[in-house]
Structure formats: structure tokens, C-alpha cells
């Protein structure tokens, strides 16, 4: 057993971990990131939001990401059995980037991790956090790797371990989400679609012809492959039988327009399933630790919000932590949790509205005022922390329901 000490120990080298590590290393702190997997590694979550570009820029990573030639993305198209609603991020109400990318996460996350290293963070792969003790003057964090068991004594711990939810599990902070359990079945395909058959610059969200709570994604990549998945309630998924591959194609059959689009598609990786991914925590921070990204909360895949929230949480935490490490008093609730939750609450309201049907009514309403459509577009582009937009923050749910009522009666 050996001991190492750094200013900050980050658990996990996904987007939250790499962005936090870079932002703190840039400010001159010593940062050690411990990552369980060997990179590159597969991860779901491949469609980014335009707002994430600002966070990549803050962390000095935009040029590296652009250099990878990922699929350019400028919006989303919703297809409800042949009825279309298209949002181009250029039409959003908020200022800022109006484009982003659709990224195989193995490459994207490796790019971000390399950028964090270039900026001074140390990353050790194939190193898993197995225990923590926050009772002493400094945290004691135990890791296991080929180097053996090590105990690290940083000044502060950022948990960016995603669905691993390391600190929530070890500290008993894990809580169930208020959303009912849903699941996704997904893979990557060589889509073999004809040029122009659909807009590769947008995520395609398809809605089941008779059950609006069942939906699909197609996220095209720049190499002719695409990520394809179907989301439904656990009961809906359980009603199918056969191998994962058979159930995946059955799920596609249930949305005929999707099946037609992917008539010549071939899977290029094993079909995966994630069930019951929504989760939350009792608190976002504590003495000597804060929880970032999915380690804190995951809502739902429908608005591709996960990576953007992960990066935003890293940005807010890095700013607060830098001040604390310089000896200033930090109000973690006021400087980290509350500002982060403002945007998370926006997405929470939009996810709830998606599944109760009110948001779908707004999205497909043909006579929407342009000003309002721009505000909705802004949220879909990830600008959920824009306090100028009435459809953000704690009021988002109430205002969205009122808007949906107007769409019903007009
Ligand atoms: C079906 C589905 C579809 C999705 N689609 C999208 C999408 O289109 N767009 C989007 O933005 N988001 C999407 N998401 C969400 C997205 O996957 C996550 O929100 C995002 O990856 C969170 O980033 P993160 O940095 O918090 O965690 P992660 O990216 O999960 O990174 C966490 C890292 O921590 C490591 N780790 C875990 N435990 C430990 C440990 N004990 N010790 C050391 N390391 C550890 C893991 O190996 C991993 O590399 C989707 C999610 C699901 C379930």
C-alpha cells in the first residue's frame, strides 16, 4: 500500500472528469484523475448540444474536438409517423454556438482526456476507486489497480464516475429518480442510407405511431455509421423475447418509418441495453467532495442533455473549488448546486412534458409564434441556464403546461 497526495482527486475520466481536471490544472492545481477503464472505451450518449461548445471552449478543448472531424450537428428533427418538426439551433433565442457534433464517445472521451493531460492533469487508467473515508482532516480514497492498493489523500474529491455513482453508493447518498424506470436498447449500425434520405446534421427522434412514450433515436456519425436506439418503459421492453439483437430489430419494426430508413442497415457492434438509468442523490456536495454529471443525477436520454449537464457541473465545481483551495469561503449550495439545478430543472420539466404528451403538442404545433419557437429551440440546444428565457428554471414546467394548453385550444 502506498500513499499519494494531490490538491484534487477526480474519480472517472468521462466528460465531467476531464473538463473538471483541465479547468483545475489550468488554474495551477495538482489534479489526479483515476479511471476504471482503459481508454478508448465505449459509452452511450453520443449527441451533443450546442451549449456544450461553450464549456469545451472554457476548458480549452474546442480546437481539439473540431480537429477530429466528428459529424457536424445543427439541430434535431422529430418524426411522428410522417409528421415532422425540425429545430435548427441557428434559430435559438440565446446567444452562443449554434452547432455541435455527434460523436462516437470512445473517440470523444479520449480526446477530452488527452486534452486534460496536455493541460497538466495526471490520469491513471485501469484504476478503480473502491473505498473512501471523509472522517479525517483530509479525505482518504482507496484505489485498486495493477500497481496494487493505494490510498490517496487529496484536499478535495470530485466524483465524476457517471453511472458508476461511486460516492453516492459508498456514502449512501443514492436516491431513486421521480421518473418511472425506463430502458433503452441500442447499437451502432452501418446505416447504408441513400444520400439525402435524411439530414445527417440532426439527431432524428422518431415517435412510435400509437404509443407516444416509446421513441427512437438515430444519431449519424461522420464515418457512415449511426447510433440507433429505442426507449420505452421497462414493461414495454420486457414484452419482447429473444436475443438482444432480435429484440432490437423487433423494436425497430414497431416504428415502420424508422425500419424503412434503416432497411439496409447492418449492426457493427453488439446490441446493448440499459434499464432504469434515471437516478438522483440526496445532496450534490459535502465536506471535501462534490458530485458531477451522472454521478449526481441522470434524467432521461430524450433531449441529449447528459454530457452538457456533466460539463456544466464540472465548470461550476471547478470555479468554486479553485476559490476554496485558495483559502476562500465557498457556499457550495449557492455557487454550485443552485446554479446547476436551474438548468437541470429546465430539462426535468421538458422530460416530464415529453412523456405526459404536453411537450410533443408544443413541438408539433404548426402555428407556433416564432418568438416562442426560438425559446423552445434554445432549450433543445442546451441553453437551459439562460435566465432571459421564460422556459428555463423552476418556472419552466408551469409555463410549458400553459403553452401546451394554448396549442390545444388554438
Ligand atoms: C440510453 C442513453 C442515451 C443517452 N444519450 C445521450 C446523448 O445523446 N447525449 C448526451 O449528452 N447524453 C446522453 N446520455 C447521457 C450520457 O451518457 C451521460 O450523461 C454522460 O456520459 C455523463 O458523463 P459523465 O462524465 O458524468 O460520466 P461518464 O461519461 O459515464 O464517465 C464516467 C467514467 O467514470 C469511470 N468510473 C466509474 N466508476 C469508477 C470508479 N469506481 N473508479 C474509477 N473510475 C470509475 C467510468 O469508467 C467512466 O469512464 C444518454 C444516456 C443513456 C442511458
Short mmCIF file of C-alpha atoms and ligand atoms in Angstrom, two decimals:
data_model
loop_
_atom_site.label_atom_id
_atom_site.label_comp_id
_atom_site.label_asym_id
_atom_site.label_seq_id
_atom_site.Cartn_x
_atom_site.Cartn_y
_atom_site.Cartn_z
CA UNK A 1 0.00 0.00 0.00
CA UNK A 2 1.32 3.45 -0.88
CA UNK A 3 0.04 6.97 -0.44
CA UNK A 4 -0.20 9.89 -2.84
CA UNK A 5 -1.48 13.41 -2.24
CA UNK A 6 -2.72 15.92 -4.80
CA UNK A 7 -4.87 19.01 -4.50
CA UNK A 8 -7.79 17.33 -6.25
CA UNK A 9 -8.64 13.71 -6.95
CA UNK A 10 -11.17 13.17 -9.73
CA UNK A 11 -12.97 9.83 -10.00
CA UNK A 12 -13.60 8.99 -13.68
CA UNK A 13 -12.32 10.43 -16.98
CA UNK A 14 -15.63 10.92 -18.82
CA UNK A 15 -16.63 14.42 -19.96
CA UNK A 16 -17.29 15.68 -16.42
CA UNK A 17 -13.98 14.37 -15.09
CA UNK A 18 -11.80 15.57 -17.97
CA UNK A 19 -13.35 19.03 -18.09
CA UNK A 20 -13.04 19.49 -14.30
CA UNK A 21 -9.45 18.20 -14.38
CA UNK A 22 -8.46 20.56 -17.19
CA UNK A 23 -10.09 23.60 -15.61
CA UNK A 24 -8.31 22.98 -12.29
CA UNK A 25 -4.95 22.08 -13.86
CA UNK A 26 -5.13 25.29 -15.91
CA UNK A 27 -5.52 27.18 -12.63
CA UNK A 28 -2.29 25.63 -11.35
CA UNK A 29 -3.63 22.90 -9.03
CA UNK A 30 -2.27 19.36 -8.98
CA UNK A 31 -5.00 17.03 -10.28
CA UNK A 32 -5.02 13.24 -10.27
CA UNK A 33 -7.77 11.50 -12.28
CA UNK A 34 -8.35 7.80 -11.58
CA UNK A 35 -10.30 5.97 -14.29
CA UNK A 36 -11.50 2.39 -14.01
CA UNK A 37 -11.41 1.57 -17.72
CA UNK A 38 -8.71 1.52 -20.36
CA UNK A 39 -9.43 4.23 -23.00
CA UNK A 40 -10.76 4.30 -25.66
CA UNK A 41 -13.88 2.68 -24.21
CA UNK A 42 -17.49 2.60 -25.45
CA UNK A 43 -20.07 4.86 -23.82
CA UNK A 44 -23.63 5.66 -24.77
CA UNK A 45 -24.56 9.36 -25.07
CA UNK A 46 -23.33 10.49 -28.47
CA UNK A 47 -25.38 13.52 -29.50
CA UNK A 48 -24.09 16.77 -28.01
CA UNK A 49 -25.93 20.07 -27.53
CA UNK A 50 -24.69 23.40 -28.90
CA UNK A 51 -24.28 24.79 -25.37
CA UNK A 52 -21.60 22.18 -24.67
CA UNK A 53 -19.29 24.01 -27.11
CA UNK A 54 -19.06 26.93 -24.68
CA UNK A 55 -17.96 24.54 -21.95
CA UNK A 56 -15.40 22.90 -24.24
CA UNK A 57 -14.15 26.37 -25.11
CA UNK A 58 -13.79 27.31 -21.45
CA UNK A 59 -11.69 24.18 -20.93
CA UNK A 60 -9.50 24.97 -23.97
CA UNK A 61 -10.69 21.89 -25.86
CA UNK A 62 -12.72 23.22 -28.81
CA UNK A 63 -9.91 23.08 -31.37
CA UNK A 64 -9.01 19.51 -30.43
CA UNK A 65 -12.65 18.44 -30.78
CA UNK A 66 -13.10 20.22 -34.13
CA UNK A 67 -9.91 18.59 -35.42
CA UNK A 68 -11.44 15.11 -35.00
CA UNK A 69 -13.89 15.62 -37.91
CA UNK A 70 -16.87 14.41 -35.95
CA UNK A 71 -20.31 14.65 -37.59
CA UNK A 72 -21.44 18.31 -37.61
CA UNK A 73 -24.79 18.74 -35.81
CA UNK A 74 -27.07 21.76 -36.07
CA UNK A 75 -30.35 20.59 -34.61
CA UNK A 76 -32.99 17.94 -34.11
CA UNK A 77 -35.82 16.58 -36.21
CA UNK A 78 -38.86 14.91 -34.68
CA UNK A 79 -40.81 12.42 -36.82
CA UNK A 80 -44.24 11.32 -35.57
CA UNK A 81 -45.37 8.80 -38.15
CA UNK A 82 -44.63 11.14 -41.05
CA UNK A 83 -45.42 14.42 -39.30
CA UNK A 84 -42.17 16.41 -38.97
CA UNK A 85 -40.96 19.15 -36.69
CA UNK A 86 -37.47 20.43 -37.26
CA UNK A 87 -35.40 22.63 -34.96
CA UNK A 88 -32.27 24.29 -36.31
CA UNK A 89 -30.09 25.57 -33.47
CA UNK A 90 -29.39 28.68 -35.58
CA UNK A 91 -32.96 29.75 -34.71
CA UNK A 92 -32.49 29.68 -30.92
CA UNK A 93 -33.17 32.76 -28.81
CA UNK A 94 -29.97 32.61 -26.73
CA UNK A 95 -26.63 33.89 -28.00
CA UNK A 96 -23.77 31.41 -28.38
CA UNK A 97 -22.79 28.46 -30.53
CA UNK A 98 -25.50 27.14 -32.84
CA UNK A 99 -23.70 23.94 -33.81
CA UNK A 100 -22.07 20.99 -32.18
CA UNK A 101 -21.18 17.36 -33.03
CA UNK A 102 -22.41 13.79 -32.97
CA UNK A 103 -19.55 11.76 -31.55
CA UNK A 104 -18.60 8.14 -31.01
CA UNK A 105 -17.86 8.56 -27.32
CA UNK A 106 -14.81 6.30 -27.35
CA UNK A 107 -13.03 8.87 -29.55
CA UNK A 108 -14.60 11.95 -27.98
CA UNK A 109 -13.83 10.99 -24.39
CA UNK A 110 -10.25 10.01 -25.34
CA UNK A 111 -9.82 13.42 -26.97
CA UNK A 112 -11.02 15.23 -23.84
CA UNK A 113 -8.84 13.07 -21.56
CA UNK A 114 -5.76 13.75 -23.73
CA UNK A 115 -6.54 17.46 -23.58
CA UNK A 116 -6.79 17.33 -19.78
CA UNK A 117 -3.40 15.59 -19.67
CA UNK A 118 -1.90 18.16 -22.05
CA UNK A 119 -3.06 20.88 -19.66
CA UNK A 120 -1.32 19.25 -16.71
CA UNK A 121 -3.71 16.72 -15.15
CA UNK A 122 -2.36 13.23 -14.42
CA UNK A 123 -4.71 10.42 -15.50
CA UNK A 124 -4.21 6.82 -14.41
CA UNK A 125 -6.36 4.36 -16.35
CA UNK A 126 -7.46 0.90 -15.18
CA UNK A 127 -7.56 2.24 -11.63
CA UNK A 128 -10.78 1.80 -9.68
CA UNK A 129 -11.88 3.63 -6.55
CA UNK A 130 -13.08 1.06 -4.05
CA UNK A 131 -13.40 2.91 -0.71
CA UNK A 132 -13.46 6.42 0.75
CA UNK A 133 -13.18 7.89 4.23
CA UNK A 134 -14.10 11.52 4.80
CA UNK A 135 -13.79 11.46 8.61
CA UNK A 136 -10.22 12.79 8.83
CA UNK A 137 -8.62 16.17 8.14
CA UNK A 138 -8.15 15.07 4.52
CA UNK A 139 -10.20 12.55 2.52
CA UNK A 140 -8.70 9.05 2.24
CA UNK A 141 -9.52 7.45 -1.13
CA UNK A 142 -8.58 3.84 -1.82
CA UNK A 143 -7.84 2.68 -5.36
CA UNK A 144 -7.11 -0.72 -6.86
CA UNK A 145 -5.01 -1.26 -9.99
CA UNK A 146 -2.10 -3.28 -11.33
CA UNK A 147 0.03 -1.06 -9.07
CA UNK A 148 -1.79 -2.59 -6.11
CA UNK A 149 -3.94 -0.99 -3.42
CA UNK A 150 -3.18 2.71 -2.90
CA UNK A 151 -4.57 5.30 -0.54
CA UNK A 152 -4.71 8.88 -1.78
CA UNK A 153 -5.08 11.90 0.46
CA UNK A 154 -6.14 14.82 -1.74
CA UNK A 155 -7.54 18.08 -0.41
CA UNK A 156 -10.82 17.53 -2.26
CA UNK A 157 -12.60 14.78 -4.25
CA UNK A 158 -14.72 15.31 -7.35
CA UNK A 159 -16.81 12.28 -8.20
CA UNK A 160 -17.26 12.15 -11.99
CA UNK A 161 -17.81 8.39 -12.13
CA UNK A 162 -21.02 8.56 -14.18
CA UNK A 163 -23.33 5.57 -13.87
CA UNK A 164 -20.66 4.06 -11.54
CA UNK A 165 -22.03 6.57 -8.96
CA UNK A 166 -19.07 5.80 -6.70
CA UNK A 167 -19.54 8.26 -3.83
CA UNK A 168 -23.36 8.05 -3.82
CA UNK A 169 -23.03 4.28 -3.33
CA UNK A 170 -20.16 4.38 -0.83
CA UNK A 171 -21.72 7.22 1.20
CA UNK A 172 -25.35 6.09 0.99
CA UNK A 173 -26.45 9.17 -0.99
CA UNK A 174 -28.10 7.27 -3.87
CA UNK A 175 -31.82 8.03 -4.31
CA UNK A 176 -34.37 6.77 -6.84
CA UNK A 177 -35.49 9.18 -9.55
CA UNK A 178 -39.03 10.52 -9.51
CA UNK A 179 -39.30 9.34 -13.13
CA UNK A 180 -40.60 5.79 -13.63
CA UNK A 181 -37.95 3.28 -14.73
CA UNK A 182 -37.41 3.25 -18.49
CA UNK A 183 -34.88 1.44 -20.62
CA UNK A 184 -33.03 1.69 -23.89
CA UNK A 185 -31.94 -0.96 -26.38
CA UNK A 186 -29.29 0.31 -28.80
CA UNK A 187 -26.37 -0.38 -31.09
CA UNK A 188 -24.22 1.16 -33.79
CA UNK A 189 -25.09 0.38 -37.39
CA UNK A 190 -23.54 0.98 -40.80
CA UNK A 191 -26.71 2.72 -41.88
CA UNK A 192 -26.30 2.32 -45.67
CA UNK A 193 -28.92 5.02 -46.24
CA UNK A 194 -29.01 6.78 -49.60
CA UNK A 195 -27.50 10.28 -49.74
CA UNK A 196 -30.23 12.75 -48.78
CA UNK A 197 -32.56 10.12 -47.27
CA UNK A 198 -32.39 12.07 -44.03
CA UNK A 199 -30.50 15.01 -42.57
CA UNK A 200 -27.27 13.66 -41.08
CA UNK A 201 -26.67 17.02 -39.39
CA UNK A 202 -29.57 16.47 -37.00
CA UNK A 203 -30.46 13.87 -34.43
CA UNK A 204 -33.62 12.08 -35.60
CA UNK A 205 -36.13 11.41 -32.85
CA UNK A 206 -38.88 9.05 -34.04
CA UNK A 207 -42.12 8.60 -32.13
CA UNK A 208 -43.94 5.27 -32.06
CA UNK A 209 -47.13 5.53 -34.19
CA UNK A 210 -49.52 4.56 -31.38
CA UNK A 211 -47.58 4.91 -28.11
CA UNK A 212 -46.03 8.41 -27.73
CA UNK A 213 -44.00 7.28 -24.70
CA UNK A 214 -41.96 4.97 -26.97
CA UNK A 215 -39.37 6.73 -29.11
CA UNK A 216 -36.21 6.10 -31.08
CA UNK A 217 -33.00 7.95 -31.81
CA UNK A 218 -30.80 7.93 -34.90
CA UNK A 219 -27.51 9.75 -34.35
CA UNK A 220 -25.46 9.67 -37.57
CA UNK A 221 -21.64 9.75 -37.34
CA UNK A 222 -19.22 11.08 -39.94
CA UNK A 223 -17.99 7.58 -40.95
CA UNK A 224 -21.30 6.27 -42.33
CA UNK A 225 -22.20 4.63 -39.04
CA UNK A 226 -25.03 5.74 -36.76
CA UNK A 227 -26.09 5.16 -33.18
CA UNK A 228 -29.64 3.79 -33.09
CA UNK A 229 -31.72 3.10 -30.01
CA UNK A 230 -35.28 2.64 -28.80
CA UNK A 231 -36.51 3.91 -25.43
CA UNK A 232 -39.62 2.59 -23.68
CA UNK A 233 -40.95 1.60 -20.28
CA UNK A 234 -39.40 -1.46 -18.68
CA UNK A 235 -42.71 -3.35 -19.17
CA UNK A 236 -42.73 -2.48 -22.88
CA UNK A 237 -39.18 -3.81 -23.30
CA UNK A 238 -40.00 -6.92 -21.27
CA UNK A 239 -42.92 -7.72 -23.59
CA UNK A 240 -40.36 -8.77 -26.26
CA UNK A 241 -38.45 -12.03 -26.23
CA UNK A 242 -35.39 -13.41 -27.99
CA UNK A 243 -31.76 -12.34 -28.08
CA UNK A 244 -30.85 -8.68 -27.60
CA UNK A 245 -30.22 -8.40 -31.36
CA UNK A 246 -33.65 -9.91 -32.16
CA UNK A 247 -35.41 -7.62 -29.70
CA UNK A 248 -33.58 -4.60 -31.14
CA UNK A 249 -34.89 -5.33 -34.65
CA UNK A 250 -38.38 -6.06 -33.25
CA UNK A 251 -38.31 -2.62 -31.59
CA UNK A 252 -37.38 -1.04 -34.94
CA UNK A 253 -40.18 -2.94 -36.73
CA UNK A 254 -42.66 -1.24 -34.40
CA UNK A 255 -41.78 2.13 -35.94
CA UNK A 256 -42.28 1.50 -39.68
CA UNK A 257 -40.70 4.76 -40.86
CA UNK A 258 -37.55 4.03 -38.88
CA UNK A 259 -37.46 0.47 -40.20
CA UNK A 260 -37.79 1.77 -43.76
CA UNK A 261 -34.99 4.30 -43.21
CA UNK A 262 -32.71 1.56 -41.89
CA UNK A 263 -33.83 -1.16 -44.31
CA UNK A 264 -30.23 -1.85 -45.42
CA UNK A 265 -28.55 -1.19 -42.06
CA UNK A 266 -26.14 -3.69 -40.51
CA UNK A 267 -25.11 -3.73 -36.86
CA UNK A 268 -21.42 -3.06 -36.26
CA UNK A 269 -21.30 -3.69 -32.52
CA UNK A 270 -23.22 -5.90 -30.10
CA UNK A 271 -26.68 -4.66 -29.10
CA UNK A 272 -26.63 -3.13 -25.62
CA UNK A 273 -29.38 -2.50 -23.08
CA UNK A 274 -29.60 -0.11 -20.14
CA UNK A 275 -32.60 -0.35 -17.88
CA UNK A 276 -33.55 2.02 -15.07
CA UNK A 277 -30.87 4.64 -15.75
CA UNK A 278 -32.65 7.58 -14.08
CA UNK A 279 -31.24 8.23 -10.61
CA UNK A 280 -30.60 11.08 -8.23
CA UNK A 281 -28.81 11.83 -4.94
CA UNK A 282 -29.63 13.22 -1.50
CA UNK A 283 -27.03 16.01 -1.85
CA UNK A 284 -24.67 17.31 -4.53
CA UNK A 285 -21.78 18.19 -2.21
CA UNK A 286 -20.40 17.57 1.26
CA UNK A 287 -17.30 18.16 3.33
CA UNK A 288 -14.38 17.72 0.88
CA UNK A 289 -16.42 16.36 -2.03
CA UNK A 290 -18.80 17.29 -4.84
CA UNK A 291 -20.71 15.10 -7.30
CA UNK A 292 -20.56 15.86 -11.03
CA UNK A 293 -22.56 14.75 -14.08
CA UNK A 294 -24.22 11.38 -13.94
CA UNK A 295 -22.60 10.58 -10.61
CA UNK A 296 -25.16 13.04 -9.24
CA UNK A 297 -28.25 12.68 -11.41
CA UNK A 298 -29.43 11.34 -14.73
CA UNK A 299 -32.85 12.33 -16.03
CA UNK A 300 -33.54 10.80 -19.42
CA UNK A 301 -31.86 10.48 -22.83
CA UNK A 302 -34.58 12.22 -24.86
CA UNK A 303 -33.01 15.70 -25.06
CA UNK A 304 -29.36 14.58 -25.20
CA UNK A 305 -28.74 16.63 -22.08
CA UNK A 306 -26.37 14.30 -20.19
CA UNK A 307 -22.97 15.42 -21.49
CA UNK A 308 -23.90 19.11 -21.36
CA UNK A 309 -25.05 18.84 -17.74
CA UNK A 310 -21.90 16.85 -16.91
CA UNK A 311 -19.68 19.59 -18.38
CA UNK A 312 -21.65 22.40 -16.74
CA UNK A 313 -21.37 20.73 -13.34
CA UNK A 314 -17.60 20.43 -13.90
CA UNK A 315 -17.33 24.11 -14.80
CA UNK A 316 -19.29 25.31 -11.75
CA UNK A 317 -17.47 22.95 -9.37
CA UNK A 318 -14.02 23.88 -10.70
CA UNK A 319 -14.71 27.60 -10.20
CA UNK A 320 -15.97 27.08 -6.63
CA UNK A 321 -13.20 24.65 -5.75
CA UNK A 322 -10.44 26.92 -7.07
CA UNK A 323 -11.62 29.63 -4.69
CA UNK A 324 -11.79 27.19 -1.78
CA UNK A 325 -8.30 25.85 -2.46
CA UNK A 326 -7.06 29.44 -2.36
CA UNK A 327 -8.46 29.67 1.18
CA UNK A 328 -11.70 31.50 0.43
CA UNK A 329 -15.03 30.55 1.96
CA UNK A 330 -17.27 28.86 -0.58
CA UNK A 331 -21.02 28.49 -0.37
CA UNK A 332 -21.33 25.22 -2.34
CA UNK A 333 -25.10 25.35 -2.32
CA UNK A 334 -25.25 28.90 -3.69
CA UNK A 335 -22.29 28.69 -6.06
CA UNK A 336 -22.60 25.11 -7.32
CA UNK A 337 -25.82 23.24 -6.52
CA UNK A 338 -28.36 26.01 -7.10
CA UNK A 339 -26.95 27.36 -10.38
CA UNK A 340 -26.58 23.81 -11.71
CA UNK A 341 -30.10 22.87 -10.67
CA UNK A 342 -31.56 25.85 -12.52
CA UNK A 343 -30.70 24.12 -15.81
CA UNK A 344 -31.38 20.60 -14.57
CA UNK A 345 -34.89 21.71 -13.53
CA UNK A 346 -35.45 23.01 -17.07
CA UNK A 347 -34.61 19.62 -18.57
CA UNK A 348 -36.64 17.88 -15.85
CA UNK A 349 -39.72 19.91 -16.88
CA UNK A 350 -39.10 19.15 -20.57
CA UNK A 351 -38.66 15.42 -19.91
CA UNK A 352 -41.87 15.33 -17.84
CA UNK A 353 -43.67 17.23 -20.62
CA UNK A 354 -42.34 14.83 -23.25
CA UNK A 355 -43.79 11.77 -21.53
CA UNK A 356 -47.12 13.36 -20.49
CA UNK A 357 -47.62 14.48 -24.12
CA UNK A 358 -47.73 18.24 -23.49
CA UNK A 359 -44.31 18.96 -24.97
CA UNK A 360 -45.00 16.84 -28.04
CA UNK A 361 -48.08 19.01 -28.58
CA UNK A 362 -45.85 22.11 -28.42
CA UNK A 363 -43.20 20.62 -30.69
CA UNK A 364 -45.68 19.63 -33.42
CA UNK A 365 -47.93 22.70 -33.13
CA UNK A 366 -47.97 24.13 -36.68
CA UNK A 367 -48.79 27.75 -35.82
CA UNK A 368 -46.30 28.42 -33.02
CA UNK A 369 -45.30 32.07 -32.58
CA UNK A 370 -41.76 32.46 -33.88
CA UNK A 371 -40.52 34.04 -30.64
CA UNK A 372 -41.74 31.10 -28.60
CA UNK A 373 -40.38 28.54 -31.03
CA UNK A 374 -36.96 30.21 -30.72
CA UNK A 375 -37.15 29.88 -26.93
CA UNK A 376 -38.04 26.18 -27.17
CA UNK A 377 -35.24 25.75 -29.74
CA UNK A 378 -32.83 27.37 -27.25
CA UNK A 379 -33.66 24.77 -24.62
CA UNK A 380 -33.25 21.98 -27.17
CA UNK A 381 -29.81 23.47 -27.98
CA UNK A 382 -28.92 23.16 -24.28
CA UNK A 383 -29.14 26.83 -23.26
CA UNK A 384 -31.10 25.91 -20.14
CA UNK A 385 -29.12 28.25 -17.87
CA UNK A 386 -30.27 31.29 -19.88
CA UNK A 387 -32.34 33.27 -17.37
CA UNK A 388 -33.70 35.51 -20.16
CA UNK A 389 -35.69 32.55 -21.48
CA UNK A 390 -39.02 32.11 -19.64
CA UNK A 391 -39.00 28.38 -20.45
CA UNK A 392 -36.00 27.76 -18.18
CA UNK A 393 -35.57 27.21 -14.44
CA UNK A 394 -38.16 26.43 -11.78
CA UNK A 395 -40.94 28.11 -13.82
CA UNK A 396 -40.30 26.02 -16.94
CA UNK A 397 -42.82 23.28 -16.12
CA UNK A 398 -45.68 25.65 -15.35
CA UNK A 399 -45.03 27.76 -18.45
CA UNK A 400 -44.68 24.72 -20.68
CA UNK A 401 -48.02 23.33 -19.48
CA UNK A 402 -49.69 26.71 -20.14
CA UNK A 403 -48.17 26.79 -23.64
CA UNK A 404 -49.36 23.25 -24.32
CA UNK A 405 -52.89 24.30 -23.32
CA UNK A 406 -52.73 27.18 -25.81
CA UNK A 407 -51.58 24.75 -28.51
CA UNK A 408 -54.57 22.51 -27.69
CA UNK A 409 -57.14 25.30 -27.97
CA UNK A 410 -55.71 27.28 -30.93
C1 LIG B 1 -29.73 5.40 -23.38
C2 LIG B 1 -28.97 6.64 -23.12
C3 LIG B 1 -28.73 7.55 -24.16
C4 LIG B 1 -28.03 8.73 -23.92
N1 LIG B 1 -27.86 9.63 -24.95
C5 LIG B 1 -27.23 10.81 -24.71
C6 LIG B 1 -27.00 11.76 -25.75
O1 LIG B 1 -27.36 11.55 -26.91
N2 LIG B 1 -26.34 12.90 -25.42
C7 LIG B 1 -25.90 13.17 -24.16
O2 LIG B 1 -25.34 14.25 -23.92
N3 LIG B 1 -26.08 12.28 -23.18
C8 LIG B 1 -26.71 11.11 -23.42
N4 LIG B 1 -26.84 10.19 -22.41
C9 LIG B 1 -26.24 10.50 -21.11
C10 LIG B 1 -24.73 10.36 -21.13
O3 LIG B 1 -24.38 9.03 -21.43
C11 LIG B 1 -24.18 10.73 -19.76
O4 LIG B 1 -24.94 11.78 -19.21
C12 LIG B 1 -22.72 11.19 -19.80
O5 LIG B 1 -21.90 10.18 -20.30
C13 LIG B 1 -22.29 11.58 -18.38
O6 LIG B 1 -20.93 11.94 -18.37
P1 LIG B 1 -20.10 11.76 -17.03
O7 LIG B 1 -18.77 12.38 -17.31
O8 LIG B 1 -20.89 12.20 -15.86
O9 LIG B 1 -19.94 10.17 -16.85
P2 LIG B 1 -19.38 9.03 -17.84
O10 LIG B 1 -19.28 9.53 -19.21
O11 LIG B 1 -20.20 7.83 -17.58
O12 LIG B 1 -17.90 8.78 -17.30
C14 LIG B 1 -17.69 8.19 -16.03
C15 LIG B 1 -16.34 7.49 -16.01
O13 LIG B 1 -16.08 7.07 -14.66
C16 LIG B 1 -15.48 5.79 -14.68
N5 LIG B 1 -15.74 5.14 -13.39
C17 LIG B 1 -16.92 4.64 -12.93
N6 LIG B 1 -16.77 4.14 -11.68
C18 LIG B 1 -15.46 4.33 -11.35
C19 LIG B 1 -14.68 4.01 -10.19
N7 LIG B 1 -15.23 3.42 -9.11
N8 LIG B 1 -13.37 4.33 -10.20
C20 LIG B 1 -12.79 4.94 -11.27
N9 LIG B 1 -13.48 5.25 -12.40
C21 LIG B 1 -14.80 4.96 -12.43
C22 LIG B 1 -16.17 5.10 -15.85
O14 LIG B 1 -15.35 4.05 -16.34
C23 LIG B 1 -16.32 6.24 -16.86
O15 LIG B 1 -15.26 6.31 -17.79
C24 LIG B 1 -27.53 9.01 -22.63
C25 LIG B 1 -27.74 8.09 -21.60
C26 LIG B 1 -28.45 6.94 -21.83
C27 LIG B 1 -28.68 5.97 -20.71
#
